[in-house]
């Protein structure tokens, strides 16, 4: 029994020594021990950051609106410079990948780009909708899109230009309605510098009622059946990057303002 007690005491002393060492080491390097239990000063901000991370990782699905208490957080993210920085970083990864590709001489190397909040930004519109804290309003969005005033997302415009210059055929696929939004969208794209794409596909009556995944999968399948090799697919929604015929790689741009099911 004495040996057991001595052994237990020695183990406890060893644990205390390790605890003290870690605490002193953490203080020396300015870090906080991993077992910290105090909440940060701005609890709401960290909760919203966690929600945003879960959304971008597709762990939260089918969400309809941004939590009301996250309005300030999303506004700051979208307009304070972090959003642009994140997009530019992703574009850098895409361009690094593109630099490793060898374009064939047959002109059949393709890329897929979404339009809304991939090529063209709707942040101006969503500012009036509290950056997604209000429910989606299809009529209001259609009225906005018909104005043709969406600014280009600079990083993606630069990527688009490089893809075209390097010989890739760029296919633009959008969920926008063909019958009402085609003329304004085409003019908007051209005004913003998206010139030289291979094809622009809108949601036609044939795809009415079909989910974004089904619709975009069928369009990509048609492109591949024509003999094109899809090397990359870029979108701001997970539904842009799910389904069939996705291509060799997919790249997700951030968008915490809305979710397309």
PDB file of C-alpha atoms in Angstrom:
ATOM      1  CA  UNK A   1       0.000   0.000   0.000  1.00  0.00           C
ATOM      2  CA  UNK A   2       2.854   2.373   0.836  1.00  0.00           C
ATOM      3  CA  UNK A   3       4.442   1.764  -2.556  1.00  0.00           C
ATOM      4  CA  UNK A   4       1.104   2.523  -4.242  1.00  0.00           C
ATOM      5  CA  UNK A   5       0.683   5.733  -2.255  1.00  0.00           C
ATOM      6  CA  UNK A   6       4.234   6.824  -3.032  1.00  0.00           C
ATOM      7  CA  UNK A   7       3.680   6.064  -6.744  1.00  0.00           C
ATOM      8  CA  UNK A   8       0.437   8.033  -6.821  1.00  0.00           C
ATOM      9  CA  UNK A   9       2.066  10.954  -5.049  1.00  0.00           C
ATOM     10  CA  UNK A  10       4.984  10.932  -7.482  1.00  0.00           C
ATOM     11  CA  UNK A  11       2.561  10.929 -10.418  1.00  0.00           C
ATOM     12  CA  UNK A  12       0.668  13.876  -8.961  1.00  0.00           C
ATOM     13  CA  UNK A  13       3.876  15.827  -8.363  1.00  0.00           C
ATOM     14  CA  UNK A  14       4.901  15.128 -11.962  1.00  0.00           C
ATOM     15  CA  UNK A  15       1.558  16.467 -13.256  1.00  0.00           C
ATOM     16  CA  UNK A  16       1.923  19.629 -11.186  1.00  0.00           C
ATOM     17  CA  UNK A  17       5.444  20.199 -12.517  1.00  0.00           C
ATOM     18  CA  UNK A  18       4.228  19.807 -16.133  1.00  0.00           C
ATOM     19  CA  UNK A  19       1.279  22.167 -15.493  1.00  0.00           C
ATOM     20  CA  UNK A  20       3.568  24.839 -14.041  1.00  0.00           C
ATOM     21  CA  UNK A  21       6.050  24.440 -16.901  1.00  0.00           C
ATOM     22  CA  UNK A  22       3.377  24.835 -19.588  1.00  0.00           C
ATOM     23  CA  UNK A  23       1.874  27.855 -17.844  1.00  0.00           C
ATOM     24  CA  UNK A  24       5.281  29.554 -17.537  1.00  0.00           C
ATOM     25  CA  UNK A  25       6.169  28.705 -21.142  1.00  0.00           C
ATOM     26  CA  UNK A  26       2.872  30.068 -22.422  1.00  0.00           C
ATOM     27  CA  UNK A  27       3.378  33.293 -20.495  1.00  0.00           C
ATOM     28  CA  UNK A  28       6.911  33.617 -21.812  1.00  0.00           C
ATOM     29  CA  UNK A  29       5.779  33.446 -25.457  1.00  0.00           C
ATOM     30  CA  UNK A  30       2.690  35.556 -24.880  1.00  0.00           C
ATOM     31  CA  UNK A  31       0.227  32.734 -25.569  1.00  0.00           C
ATOM     32  CA  UNK A  32      -2.743  31.662 -23.508  1.00  0.00           C
ATOM     33  CA  UNK A  33      -3.053  28.052 -22.349  1.00  0.00           C
ATOM     34  CA  UNK A  34      -5.399  25.951 -24.439  1.00  0.00           C
ATOM     35  CA  UNK A  35      -7.661  25.341 -21.440  1.00  0.00           C
ATOM     36  CA  UNK A  36      -8.739  28.982 -21.224  1.00  0.00           C
ATOM     37  CA  UNK A  37     -12.424  29.141 -20.298  1.00  0.00           C
ATOM     38  CA  UNK A  38     -13.056  32.896 -20.258  1.00  0.00           C
ATOM     39  CA  UNK A  39     -15.169  34.282 -23.119  1.00  0.00           C
ATOM     40  CA  UNK A  40     -13.517  36.850 -25.439  1.00  0.00           C
ATOM     41  CA  UNK A  41     -14.632  40.431 -24.961  1.00  0.00           C
ATOM     42  CA  UNK A  42     -16.809  40.489 -28.108  1.00  0.00           C
ATOM     43  CA  UNK A  43     -18.802  37.285 -27.804  1.00  0.00           C
ATOM     44  CA  UNK A  44     -21.304  38.207 -30.549  1.00  0.00           C
ATOM     45  CA  UNK A  45     -18.514  38.775 -33.072  1.00  0.00           C
ATOM     46  CA  UNK A  46     -16.898  35.414 -32.395  1.00  0.00           C
ATOM     47  CA  UNK A  47     -20.264  33.636 -32.584  1.00  0.00           C
ATOM     48  CA  UNK A  48     -20.879  35.202 -35.992  1.00  0.00           C
ATOM     49  CA  UNK A  49     -17.393  34.303 -37.157  1.00  0.00           C
ATOM     50  CA  UNK A  50     -18.079  30.698 -36.157  1.00  0.00           C
ATOM     51  CA  UNK A  51     -21.403  30.768 -38.031  1.00  0.00           C
ATOM     52  CA  UNK A  52     -19.699  32.174 -41.128  1.00  0.00           C
ATOM     53  CA  UNK A  53     -17.021  29.490 -41.034  1.00  0.00           C
ATOM     54  CA  UNK A  54     -19.677  26.768 -40.753  1.00  0.00           C
ATOM     55  CA  UNK A  55     -21.541  28.250 -43.716  1.00  0.00           C
ATOM     56  CA  UNK A  56     -18.458  28.452 -45.923  1.00  0.00           C
ATOM     57  CA  UNK A  57     -17.465  24.899 -44.987  1.00  0.00           C
ATOM     58  CA  UNK A  58     -20.982  23.735 -45.967  1.00  0.00           C
ATOM     59  CA  UNK A  59     -21.638  22.407 -42.486  1.00  0.00           C
ATOM     60  CA  UNK A  60     -24.695  24.665 -42.233  1.00  0.00           C
ATOM     61  CA  UNK A  61     -26.913  23.978 -45.228  1.00  0.00           C
ATOM     62  CA  UNK A  62     -30.105  25.395 -46.629  1.00  0.00           C
ATOM     63  CA  UNK A  63     -30.012  28.452 -44.390  1.00  0.00           C
ATOM     64  CA  UNK A  64     -32.432  31.199 -45.393  1.00  0.00           C
ATOM     65  CA  UNK A  65     -31.217  34.395 -43.740  1.00  0.00           C
ATOM     66  CA  UNK A  66     -28.182  35.717 -41.924  1.00  0.00           C
ATOM     67  CA  UNK A  67     -28.749  35.765 -38.124  1.00  0.00           C
ATOM     68  CA  UNK A  68     -29.967  39.236 -37.193  1.00  0.00           C
ATOM     69  CA  UNK A  69     -27.269  39.759 -34.573  1.00  0.00           C
ATOM     70  CA  UNK A  70     -24.610  39.130 -37.254  1.00  0.00           C
ATOM     71  CA  UNK A  71     -25.563  42.119 -39.429  1.00  0.00           C
ATOM     72  CA  UNK A  72     -22.628  44.268 -38.293  1.00  0.00           C
ATOM     73  CA  UNK A  73     -20.223  41.356 -38.648  1.00  0.00           C
ATOM     74  CA  UNK A  74     -21.244  40.524 -42.223  1.00  0.00           C
ATOM     75  CA  UNK A  75     -21.328  44.186 -43.222  1.00  0.00           C
ATOM     76  CA  UNK A  76     -17.805  44.664 -41.904  1.00  0.00           C
ATOM     77  CA  UNK A  77     -16.637  41.523 -43.681  1.00  0.00           C
ATOM     78  CA  UNK A  78     -18.156  42.455 -47.043  1.00  0.00           C
ATOM     79  CA  UNK A  79     -17.204  46.136 -47.036  1.00  0.00           C
ATOM     80  CA  UNK A  80     -14.153  46.385 -44.790  1.00  0.00           C
ATOM     81  CA  UNK A  81     -11.604  44.748 -47.077  1.00  0.00           C
ATOM     82  CA  UNK A  82     -11.499  41.180 -45.742  1.00  0.00           C
ATOM     83  CA  UNK A  83     -13.863  39.857 -48.413  1.00  0.00           C
ATOM     84  CA  UNK A  84     -11.702  41.264 -51.223  1.00  0.00           C
ATOM     85  CA  UNK A  85      -8.596  39.862 -49.567  1.00  0.00           C
ATOM     86  CA  UNK A  86     -10.164  36.400 -49.322  1.00  0.00           C
ATOM     87  CA  UNK A  87     -11.285  36.474 -52.961  1.00  0.00           C
ATOM     88  CA  UNK A  88      -7.846  37.595 -54.117  1.00  0.00           C
ATOM     89  CA  UNK A  89      -6.209  34.803 -52.138  1.00  0.00           C
ATOM     90  CA  UNK A  90      -8.448  32.196 -53.776  1.00  0.00           C
ATOM     91  CA  UNK A  91      -7.760  33.695 -57.195  1.00  0.00           C
ATOM     92  CA  UNK A  92      -4.038  33.345 -56.467  1.00  0.00           C
ATOM     93  CA  UNK A  93      -4.570  29.630 -55.801  1.00  0.00           C
ATOM     94  CA  UNK A  94      -6.504  29.283 -59.048  1.00  0.00           C
ATOM     95  CA  UNK A  95      -3.829  31.078 -61.037  1.00  0.00           C
ATOM     96  CA  UNK A  96      -1.143  28.884 -59.477  1.00  0.00           C
ATOM     97  CA  UNK A  97      -3.106  25.823 -60.594  1.00  0.00           C
ATOM     98  CA  UNK A  98      -3.654  27.287 -64.084  1.00  0.00           C
ATOM     99  CA  UNK A  99       0.075  27.900 -64.482  1.00  0.00           C
ATOM    100  CA  UNK A 100       0.651  24.147 -64.233  1.00  0.00           C
ATOM    101  CA  UNK A 101      -1.793  23.303 -67.024  1.00  0.00           C
ATOM    102  CA  UNK A 102      -0.831  22.814 -70.652  1.00  0.00           C
ATOM    103  CA  UNK A 103      -3.424  24.110 -73.094  1.00  0.00           C
ATOM    104  CA  UNK A 104      -4.031  21.797 -76.033  1.00  0.00           C
ATOM    105  CA  UNK A 105      -3.973  22.924 -79.643  1.00  0.00           C
ATOM    106  CA  UNK A 106      -7.506  21.683 -80.291  1.00  0.00           C
ATOM    107  CA  UNK A 107      -9.170  24.570 -78.441  1.00  0.00           C
ATOM    108  CA  UNK A 108     -11.141  22.264 -76.164  1.00  0.00           C
ATOM    109  CA  UNK A 109      -9.750  23.275 -72.761  1.00  0.00           C
ATOM    110  CA  UNK A 110     -12.550  24.846 -70.727  1.00  0.00           C
ATOM    111  CA  UNK A 111     -13.338  26.669 -67.494  1.00  0.00           C
ATOM    112  CA  UNK A 112     -16.714  27.234 -65.867  1.00  0.00           C
ATOM    113  CA  UNK A 113     -17.578  30.472 -64.069  1.00  0.00           C
ATOM    114  CA  UNK A 114     -20.761  31.397 -62.236  1.00  0.00           C
ATOM    115  CA  UNK A 115     -21.962  35.016 -62.579  1.00  0.00           C
ATOM    116  CA  UNK A 116     -23.695  36.392 -59.470  1.00  0.00           C
ATOM    117  CA  UNK A 117     -21.115  37.143 -56.777  1.00  0.00           C
ATOM    118  CA  UNK A 118     -18.523  35.282 -58.788  1.00  0.00           C
ATOM    119  CA  UNK A 119     -18.062  37.546 -61.807  1.00  0.00           C
ATOM    120  CA  UNK A 120     -20.457  40.326 -60.830  1.00  0.00           C
ATOM    121  CA  UNK A 121     -21.023  41.635 -57.309  1.00  0.00           C
ATOM    122  CA  UNK A 122     -24.432  42.169 -55.723  1.00  0.00           C
ATOM    123  CA  UNK A 123     -23.130  43.769 -52.533  1.00  0.00           C
ATOM    124  CA  UNK A 124     -24.752  47.107 -53.439  1.00  0.00           C
ATOM    125  CA  UNK A 125     -28.137  45.396 -53.669  1.00  0.00           C
ATOM    126  CA  UNK A 126     -27.677  43.364 -50.497  1.00  0.00           C
ATOM    127  CA  UNK A 127     -26.750  46.461 -48.534  1.00  0.00           C
ATOM    128  CA  UNK A 128     -30.435  47.430 -48.856  1.00  0.00           C
ATOM    129  CA  UNK A 129     -31.374  43.929 -47.675  1.00  0.00           C
ATOM    130  CA  UNK A 130     -29.243  44.180 -44.545  1.00  0.00           C
ATOM    131  CA  UNK A 131     -26.570  41.957 -46.071  1.00  0.00           C
ATOM    132  CA  UNK A 132     -28.831  38.917 -46.070  1.00  0.00           C
ATOM    133  CA  UNK A 133     -30.602  39.463 -42.767  1.00  0.00           C
ATOM    134  CA  UNK A 134     -33.824  39.959 -44.726  1.00  0.00           C
ATOM    135  CA  UNK A 135     -35.468  37.086 -46.660  1.00  0.00           C
ATOM    136  CA  UNK A 136     -34.729  36.686 -50.369  1.00  0.00           C
ATOM    137  CA  UNK A 137     -36.961  38.926 -52.474  1.00  0.00           C
ATOM    138  CA  UNK A 138     -37.060  37.577 -56.066  1.00  0.00           C
ATOM    139  CA  UNK A 139     -38.916  40.558 -57.524  1.00  0.00           C
ATOM    140  CA  UNK A 140     -36.598  43.100 -55.925  1.00  0.00           C
ATOM    141  CA  UNK A 141     -33.528  41.189 -57.093  1.00  0.00           C
ATOM    142  CA  UNK A 142     -34.896  40.932 -60.636  1.00  0.00           C
ATOM    143  CA  UNK A 143     -35.465  44.698 -60.673  1.00  0.00           C
ATOM    144  CA  UNK A 144     -31.868  45.211 -59.507  1.00  0.00           C
ATOM    145  CA  UNK A 145     -30.417  42.814 -62.101  1.00  0.00           C
ATOM    146  CA  UNK A 146     -32.377  44.463 -64.905  1.00  0.00           C
ATOM    147  CA  UNK A 147     -30.563  47.738 -64.208  1.00  0.00           C
ATOM    148  CA  UNK A 148     -27.306  46.119 -65.323  1.00  0.00           C
ATOM    149  CA  UNK A 149     -25.289  47.984 -62.703  1.00  0.00           C
ATOM    150  CA  UNK A 150     -23.482  45.115 -60.961  1.00  0.00           C
ATOM    151  CA  UNK A 151     -19.774  45.916 -60.654  1.00  0.00           C
ATOM    152  CA  UNK A 152     -17.195  43.316 -61.589  1.00  0.00           C
ATOM    153  CA  UNK A 153     -15.338  41.516 -58.836  1.00  0.00           C
ATOM    154  CA  UNK A 154     -11.797  42.694 -59.699  1.00  0.00           C
ATOM    155  CA  UNK A 155      -9.936  39.502 -58.838  1.00  0.00           C
ATOM    156  CA  UNK A 156     -12.252  37.331 -60.922  1.00  0.00           C
ATOM    157  CA  UNK A 157     -12.215  39.770 -63.854  1.00  0.00           C
ATOM    158  CA  UNK A 158      -8.440  39.511 -63.839  1.00  0.00           C
ATOM    159  CA  UNK A 159      -8.657  35.725 -63.717  1.00  0.00           C
ATOM    160  CA  UNK A 160     -11.169  35.683 -66.578  1.00  0.00           C
ATOM    161  CA  UNK A 161      -8.887  37.817 -68.753  1.00  0.00           C
ATOM    162  CA  UNK A 162      -5.906  35.551 -68.082  1.00  0.00           C
ATOM    163  CA  UNK A 163      -7.899  32.409 -68.874  1.00  0.00           C
ATOM    164  CA  UNK A 164      -9.061  33.821 -72.207  1.00  0.00           C
ATOM    165  CA  UNK A 165      -5.586  35.122 -73.033  1.00  0.00           C
ATOM    166  CA  UNK A 166      -4.043  31.722 -72.277  1.00  0.00           C
ATOM    167  CA  UNK A 167      -6.367  29.931 -74.670  1.00  0.00           C
ATOM    168  CA  UNK A 168      -9.015  28.519 -72.340  1.00  0.00           C
ATOM    169  CA  UNK A 169     -12.651  28.583 -73.423  1.00  0.00           C
ATOM    170  CA  UNK A 170     -14.651  30.185 -70.607  1.00  0.00           C
ATOM    171  CA  UNK A 171     -18.269  29.144 -70.159  1.00  0.00           C
ATOM    172  CA  UNK A 172     -20.484  31.339 -67.986  1.00  0.00           C
ATOM    173  CA  UNK A 173     -23.421  29.532 -66.352  1.00  0.00           C
ATOM    174  CA  UNK A 174     -25.986  31.498 -64.388  1.00  0.00           C
ATOM    175  CA  UNK A 175     -29.235  30.793 -62.625  1.00  0.00           C
ATOM    176  CA  UNK A 176     -30.628  34.086 -63.909  1.00  0.00           C
ATOM    177  CA  UNK A 177     -33.822  33.814 -65.927  1.00  0.00           C
ATOM    178  CA  UNK A 178     -33.215  33.856 -69.685  1.00  0.00           C
ATOM    179  CA  UNK A 179     -36.499  35.453 -70.699  1.00  0.00           C
ATOM    180  CA  UNK A 180     -36.247  38.522 -68.467  1.00  0.00           C
ATOM    181  CA  UNK A 181     -32.607  39.010 -67.534  1.00  0.00           C
ATOM    182  CA  UNK A 182     -30.542  37.965 -70.568  1.00  0.00           C
ATOM    183  CA  UNK A 183     -30.233  41.390 -72.301  1.00  0.00           C
ATOM    184  CA  UNK A 184     -29.345  43.363 -69.156  1.00  0.00           C
ATOM    185  CA  UNK A 185     -26.923  40.684 -67.930  1.00  0.00           C
ATOM    186  CA  UNK A 186     -25.067  40.466 -71.246  1.00  0.00           C
ATOM    187  CA  UNK A 187     -24.748  44.262 -71.390  1.00  0.00           C
ATOM    188  CA  UNK A 188     -23.620  44.360 -67.748  1.00  0.00           C
ATOM    189  CA  UNK A 189     -20.930  41.748 -68.339  1.00  0.00           C
ATOM    190  CA  UNK A 190     -19.608  43.518 -71.425  1.00  0.00           C
ATOM    191  CA  UNK A 191     -19.624  46.919 -69.706  1.00  0.00           C
ATOM    192  CA  UNK A 192     -17.535  45.448 -66.880  1.00  0.00           C
ATOM    193  CA  UNK A 193     -14.966  43.864 -69.189  1.00  0.00           C
ATOM    194  CA  UNK A 194     -16.124  40.269 -69.472  1.00  0.00           C
ATOM    195  CA  UNK A 195     -15.552  40.016 -73.194  1.00  0.00           C
ATOM    196  CA  UNK A 196     -14.329  36.947 -75.051  1.00  0.00           C
ATOM    197  CA  UNK A 197     -16.137  34.143 -73.249  1.00  0.00           C
ATOM    198  CA  UNK A 198     -17.136  31.094 -75.273  1.00  0.00           C
ATOM    199  CA  UNK A 199     -20.761  30.818 -74.169  1.00  0.00           C
ATOM    200  CA  UNK A 200     -23.204  32.280 -71.669  1.00  0.00           C
ATOM    201  CA  UNK A 201     -26.008  30.007 -70.451  1.00  0.00           C
ATOM    202  CA  UNK A 202     -29.116  31.265 -68.660  1.00  0.00           C
ATOM    203  CA  UNK A 203     -31.817  29.242 -66.965  1.00  0.00           C
ATOM    204  CA  UNK A 204     -34.267  28.637 -69.805  1.00  0.00           C
ATOM    205  CA  UNK A 205     -37.911  27.508 -69.448  1.00  0.00           C
ATOM    206  CA  UNK A 206     -36.684  23.930 -69.943  1.00  0.00           C
ATOM    207  CA  UNK A 207     -34.961  24.109 -66.542  1.00  0.00           C
ATOM    208  CA  UNK A 208     -37.727  25.859 -64.661  1.00  0.00           C
ATOM    209  CA  UNK A 209     -38.362  24.158 -61.320  1.00  0.00           C
ATOM    210  CA  UNK A 210     -35.098  22.208 -61.389  1.00  0.00           C
ATOM    211  CA  UNK A 211     -32.591  22.692 -58.578  1.00  0.00           C
ATOM    212  CA  UNK A 212     -29.374  24.599 -59.184  1.00  0.00           C
ATOM    213  CA  UNK A 213     -27.383  21.378 -58.858  1.00  0.00           C
ATOM    214  CA  UNK A 214     -29.455  19.542 -61.478  1.00  0.00           C
ATOM    215  CA  UNK A 215     -29.567  22.504 -63.853  1.00  0.00           C
ATOM    216  CA  UNK A 216     -25.853  23.267 -63.761  1.00  0.00           C
ATOM    217  CA  UNK A 217     -24.913  19.575 -63.884  1.00  0.00           C
ATOM    218  CA  UNK A 218     -26.873  19.154 -67.112  1.00  0.00           C
ATOM    219  CA  UNK A 219     -25.268  22.206 -68.710  1.00  0.00           C
ATOM    220  CA  UNK A 220     -21.776  21.007 -67.772  1.00  0.00           C
ATOM    221  CA  UNK A 221     -22.603  17.558 -69.131  1.00  0.00           C
ATOM    222  CA  UNK A 222     -23.581  19.090 -72.460  1.00  0.00           C
ATOM    223  CA  UNK A 223     -20.286  20.970 -72.591  1.00  0.00           C
ATOM    224  CA  UNK A 224     -18.296  17.790 -71.936  1.00  0.00           C
ATOM    225  CA  UNK A 225     -20.317  15.855 -74.489  1.00  0.00           C
ATOM    226  CA  UNK A 226     -19.183  18.432 -77.041  1.00  0.00           C
ATOM    227  CA  UNK A 227     -15.643  17.306 -76.321  1.00  0.00           C
ATOM    228  CA  UNK A 228     -14.486  20.041 -73.959  1.00  0.00           C
ATOM    229  CA  UNK A 229     -12.164  19.288 -71.061  1.00  0.00           C
ATOM    230  CA  UNK A 230     -13.314  21.197 -67.976  1.00  0.00           C
ATOM    231  CA  UNK A 231     -10.227  22.055 -65.963  1.00  0.00           C
ATOM    232  CA  UNK A 232     -11.849  24.246 -63.365  1.00  0.00           C
ATOM    233  CA  UNK A 233     -15.169  25.411 -61.977  1.00  0.00           C
ATOM    234  CA  UNK A 234     -15.555  28.588 -59.893  1.00  0.00           C
ATOM    235  CA  UNK A 235     -18.643  29.668 -57.938  1.00  0.00           C
ATOM    236  CA  UNK A 236     -19.760  31.368 -54.741  1.00  0.00           C
ATOM    237  CA  UNK A 237     -22.407  28.736 -53.901  1.00  0.00           C
ATOM    238  CA  UNK A 238     -21.883  25.103 -52.992  1.00  0.00           C
ATOM    239  CA  UNK A 239     -24.633  24.262 -55.473  1.00  0.00           C
ATOM    240  CA  UNK A 240     -22.346  25.649 -58.210  1.00  0.00           C
ATOM    241  CA  UNK A 241     -19.806  23.011 -57.278  1.00  0.00           C
ATOM    242  CA  UNK A 242     -21.932  19.926 -56.665  1.00  0.00           C
ATOM    243  CA  UNK A 243     -23.457  17.313 -58.939  1.00  0.00           C
ATOM    244  CA  UNK A 244     -22.027  15.829 -62.122  1.00  0.00           C
ATOM    245  CA  UNK A 245     -19.307  16.832 -64.585  1.00  0.00           C
ATOM    246  CA  UNK A 246     -17.656  19.234 -62.160  1.00  0.00           C
ATOM    247  CA  UNK A 247     -14.324  19.304 -63.942  1.00  0.00           C
ATOM    248  CA  UNK A 248     -10.842  18.636 -62.673  1.00  0.00           C
ATOM    249  CA  UNK A 249     -10.970  21.124 -59.756  1.00  0.00           C
ATOM    250  CA  UNK A 250     -13.540  23.333 -58.051  1.00  0.00           C
ATOM    251  CA  UNK A 251     -12.956  26.629 -56.255  1.00  0.00           C
ATOM    252  CA  UNK A 252     -15.423  28.167 -53.782  1.00  0.00           C
ATOM    253  CA  UNK A 253     -15.545  31.948 -53.370  1.00  0.00           C
ATOM    254  CA  UNK A 254     -16.874  33.326 -50.068  1.00  0.00           C
ATOM    255  CA  UNK A 255     -20.474  34.506 -49.794  1.00  0.00           C
ATOM    256  CA  UNK A 256     -22.073  34.741 -46.343  1.00  0.00           C
ATOM    257  CA  UNK A 257     -25.015  36.849 -47.582  1.00  0.00           C
ATOM    258  CA  UNK A 258     -27.293  34.190 -49.077  1.00  0.00           C
ATOM    259  CA  UNK A 259     -27.602  30.489 -49.853  1.00  0.00           C
ATOM    260  CA  UNK A 260     -28.923  29.055 -53.129  1.00  0.00           C
ATOM    261  CA  UNK A 261     -30.418  25.605 -52.417  1.00  0.00           C
TER     262      UNK A 261
END
